[in-house]
Every structure is written in structure tokens, then in C-alpha cells.
XYZ file of N, CA, C and O in Angstrom:
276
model
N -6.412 -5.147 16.251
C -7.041 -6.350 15.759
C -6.249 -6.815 14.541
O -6.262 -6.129 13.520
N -5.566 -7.943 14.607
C -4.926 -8.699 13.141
C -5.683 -9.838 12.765
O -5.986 -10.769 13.512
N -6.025 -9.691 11.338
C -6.769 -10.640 10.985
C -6.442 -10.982 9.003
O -5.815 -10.119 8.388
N -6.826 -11.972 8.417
C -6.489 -12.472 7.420
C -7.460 -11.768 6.322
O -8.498 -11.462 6.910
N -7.503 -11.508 5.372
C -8.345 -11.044 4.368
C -7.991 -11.131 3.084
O -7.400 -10.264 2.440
N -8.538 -12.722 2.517
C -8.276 -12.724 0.838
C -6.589 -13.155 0.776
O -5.853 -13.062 -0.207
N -6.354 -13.488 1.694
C -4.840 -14.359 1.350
C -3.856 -12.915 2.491
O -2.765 -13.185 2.993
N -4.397 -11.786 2.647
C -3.527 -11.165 3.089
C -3.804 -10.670 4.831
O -4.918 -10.878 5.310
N -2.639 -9.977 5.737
C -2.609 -10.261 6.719
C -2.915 -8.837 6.750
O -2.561 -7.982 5.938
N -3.806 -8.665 8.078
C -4.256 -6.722 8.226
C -4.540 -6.732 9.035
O -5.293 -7.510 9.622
N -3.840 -5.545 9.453
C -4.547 -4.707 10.958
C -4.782 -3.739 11.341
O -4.060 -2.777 11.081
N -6.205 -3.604 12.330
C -7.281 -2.769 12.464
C -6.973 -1.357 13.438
O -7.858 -1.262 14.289
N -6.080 -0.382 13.521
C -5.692 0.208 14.638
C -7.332 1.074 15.217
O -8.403 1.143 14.614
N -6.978 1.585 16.469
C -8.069 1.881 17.308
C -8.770 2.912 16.296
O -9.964 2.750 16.042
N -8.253 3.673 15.878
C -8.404 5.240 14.633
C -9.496 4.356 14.076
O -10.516 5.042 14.147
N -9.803 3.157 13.547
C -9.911 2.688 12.232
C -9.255 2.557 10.674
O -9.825 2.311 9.611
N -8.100 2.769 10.913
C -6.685 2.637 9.906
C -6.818 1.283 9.677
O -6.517 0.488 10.567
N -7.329 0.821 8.346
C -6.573 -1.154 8.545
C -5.150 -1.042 7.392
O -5.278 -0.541 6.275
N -4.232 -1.432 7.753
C -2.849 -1.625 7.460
C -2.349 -2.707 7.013
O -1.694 -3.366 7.821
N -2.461 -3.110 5.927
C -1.971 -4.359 5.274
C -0.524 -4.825 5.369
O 0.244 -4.330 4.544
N 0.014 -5.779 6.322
C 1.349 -5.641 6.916
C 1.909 -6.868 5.780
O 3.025 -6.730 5.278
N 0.848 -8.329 5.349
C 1.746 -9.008 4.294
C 0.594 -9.160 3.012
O -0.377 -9.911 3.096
N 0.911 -8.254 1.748
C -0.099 -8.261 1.113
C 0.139 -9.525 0.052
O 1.164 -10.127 -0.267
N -1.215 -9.663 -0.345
C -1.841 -11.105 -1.233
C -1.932 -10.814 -2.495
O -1.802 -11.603 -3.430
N -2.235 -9.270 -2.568
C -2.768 -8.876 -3.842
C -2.748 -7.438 -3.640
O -3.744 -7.351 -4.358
N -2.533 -6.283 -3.334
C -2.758 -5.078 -4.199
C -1.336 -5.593 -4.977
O -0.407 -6.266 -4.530
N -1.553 -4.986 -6.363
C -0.424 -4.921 -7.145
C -0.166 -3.459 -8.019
O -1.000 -2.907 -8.736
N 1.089 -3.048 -7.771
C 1.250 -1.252 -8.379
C 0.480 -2.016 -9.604
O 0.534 -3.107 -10.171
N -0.468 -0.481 -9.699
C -0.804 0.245 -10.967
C 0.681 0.540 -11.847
O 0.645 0.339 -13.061
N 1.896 0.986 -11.255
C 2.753 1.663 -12.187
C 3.348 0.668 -12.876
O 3.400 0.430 -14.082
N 4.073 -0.227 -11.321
C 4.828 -1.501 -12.693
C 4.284 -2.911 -12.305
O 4.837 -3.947 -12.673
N 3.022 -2.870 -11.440
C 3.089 -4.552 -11.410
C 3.184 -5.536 -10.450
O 2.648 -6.621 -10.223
N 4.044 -4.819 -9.944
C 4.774 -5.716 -8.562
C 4.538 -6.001 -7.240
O 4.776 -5.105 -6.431
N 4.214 -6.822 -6.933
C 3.272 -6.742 -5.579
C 4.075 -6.502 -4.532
O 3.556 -6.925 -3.498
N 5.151 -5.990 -4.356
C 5.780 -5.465 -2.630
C 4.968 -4.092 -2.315
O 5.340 -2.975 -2.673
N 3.967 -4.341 -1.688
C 3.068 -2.791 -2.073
C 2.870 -3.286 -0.788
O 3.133 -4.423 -0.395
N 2.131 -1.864 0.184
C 1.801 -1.223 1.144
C 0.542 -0.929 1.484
O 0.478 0.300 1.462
N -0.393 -1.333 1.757
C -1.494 -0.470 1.474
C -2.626 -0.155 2.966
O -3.327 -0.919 3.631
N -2.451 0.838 3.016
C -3.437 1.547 4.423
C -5.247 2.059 3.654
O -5.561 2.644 2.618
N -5.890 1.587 4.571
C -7.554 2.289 4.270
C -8.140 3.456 5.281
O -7.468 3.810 6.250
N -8.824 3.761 5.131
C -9.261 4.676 6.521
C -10.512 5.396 6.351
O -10.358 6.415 5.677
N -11.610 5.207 6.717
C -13.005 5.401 6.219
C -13.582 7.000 5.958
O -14.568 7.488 5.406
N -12.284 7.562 6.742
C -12.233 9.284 6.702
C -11.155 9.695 5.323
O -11.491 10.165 4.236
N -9.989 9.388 5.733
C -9.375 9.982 4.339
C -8.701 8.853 3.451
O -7.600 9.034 2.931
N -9.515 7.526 3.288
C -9.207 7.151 1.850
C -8.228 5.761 2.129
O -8.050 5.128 3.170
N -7.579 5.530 0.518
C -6.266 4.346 0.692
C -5.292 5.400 -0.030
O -5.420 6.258 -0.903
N -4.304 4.928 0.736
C -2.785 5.103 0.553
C -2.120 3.534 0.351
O -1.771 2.674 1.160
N -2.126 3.614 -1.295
C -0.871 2.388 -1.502
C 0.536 2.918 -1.756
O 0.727 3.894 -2.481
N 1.555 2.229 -1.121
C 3.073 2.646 -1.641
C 3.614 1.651 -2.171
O 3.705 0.540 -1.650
N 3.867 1.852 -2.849
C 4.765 0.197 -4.000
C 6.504 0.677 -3.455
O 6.976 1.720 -3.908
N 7.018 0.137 -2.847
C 8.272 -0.009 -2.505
C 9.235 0.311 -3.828
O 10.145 1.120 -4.007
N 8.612 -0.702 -4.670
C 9.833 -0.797 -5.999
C 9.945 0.692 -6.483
O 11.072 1.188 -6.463
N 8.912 1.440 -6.907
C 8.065 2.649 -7.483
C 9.536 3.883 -6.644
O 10.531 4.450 -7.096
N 8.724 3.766 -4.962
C 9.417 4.669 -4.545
C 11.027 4.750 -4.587
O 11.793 5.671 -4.869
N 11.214 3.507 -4.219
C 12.901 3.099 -4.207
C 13.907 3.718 -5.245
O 15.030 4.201 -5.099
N 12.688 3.435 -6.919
C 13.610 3.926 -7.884
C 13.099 5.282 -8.120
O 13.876 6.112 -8.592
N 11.894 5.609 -7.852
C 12.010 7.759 -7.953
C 12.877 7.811 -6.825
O 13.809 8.514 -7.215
N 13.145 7.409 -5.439
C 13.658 8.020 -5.039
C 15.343 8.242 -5.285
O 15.995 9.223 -4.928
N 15.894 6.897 -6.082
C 17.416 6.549 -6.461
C 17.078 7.885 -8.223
O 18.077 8.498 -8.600
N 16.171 8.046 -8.757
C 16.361 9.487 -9.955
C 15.901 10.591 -9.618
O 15.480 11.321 -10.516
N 15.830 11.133 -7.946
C 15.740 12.164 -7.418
C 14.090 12.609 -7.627
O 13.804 13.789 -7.429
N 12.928 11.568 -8.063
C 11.499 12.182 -8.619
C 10.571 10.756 -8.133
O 10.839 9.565 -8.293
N 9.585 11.306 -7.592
C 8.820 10.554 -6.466
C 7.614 11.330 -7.211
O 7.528 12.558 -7.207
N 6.720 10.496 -7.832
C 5.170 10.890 -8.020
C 4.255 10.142 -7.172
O 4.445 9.240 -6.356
N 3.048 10.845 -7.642
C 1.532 10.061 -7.123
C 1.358 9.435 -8.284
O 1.576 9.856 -9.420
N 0.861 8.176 -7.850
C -0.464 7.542 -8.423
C -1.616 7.828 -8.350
O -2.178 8.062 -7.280
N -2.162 7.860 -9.456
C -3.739 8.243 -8.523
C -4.257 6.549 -8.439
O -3.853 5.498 -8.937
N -5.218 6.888 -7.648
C -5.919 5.732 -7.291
C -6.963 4.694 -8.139
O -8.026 5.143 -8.568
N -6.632 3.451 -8.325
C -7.134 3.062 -9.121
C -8.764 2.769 -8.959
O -9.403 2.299 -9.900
């Protein structure tokens, strides 16, 4: 199921996963920037990934969590 929510585009897989494929608004907690990722799932939670975040822990060899805001 793809559908619009609050400016952004999401979809519903059979699991119940909704997957935010063009987001409107989560924006990292770390720096800000809205190229972010963000999955829900009524069993284990949201997973946001901020692209920028990972890109540069992953270019200084150190990749943390966020916790959730």
C-alpha cells in the first residue's frame, strides 16, 4: 500500500513495516538534515537512518546510535 502522509510518501508492506521512501519531515536529531530514512513497525519500533550521519561515521571508521527521539 503507498500512500501520502503529512507531505511525505509511505509504504505499508504486508509485515506491517510502513517505510518512508520520500520524507517531508523526520529531520536527524544529530545534525538536522532531512535526507533521513525512516521505517515503523508496531512490534519492534522506528528505525531512522540519516544518510549524512552514516556516510560521515562511516568515511571516520565510527557509526553510532541515536537514540530515539
Amino acid at each position: 500500500l503507498l500512500y501520502a502522509e503529512s507531505g511525505a510518501v509511505k509504504g505499508k508492506g504486508s509485515s506491517g513495516t510502513v517505510t518512508t521512501v520520500a520524507a517531508a519531515d523526520p529531520h536527524c536529531p544529530e545534525c538536522g538534515r532531512d535526507f533521513v530514512l525512516d521505517w515503523t513497525n508496531e512490534k519492534f519500533g522506528t528505525l531512522t537512518l540519516c544518510m549524512w550521519c552514516l556516510t560521515d561515521g562511516m568515511t571516520k571508521g565510527v557509526v553510532k546510535k541515536i537514540a530515539a527521539a
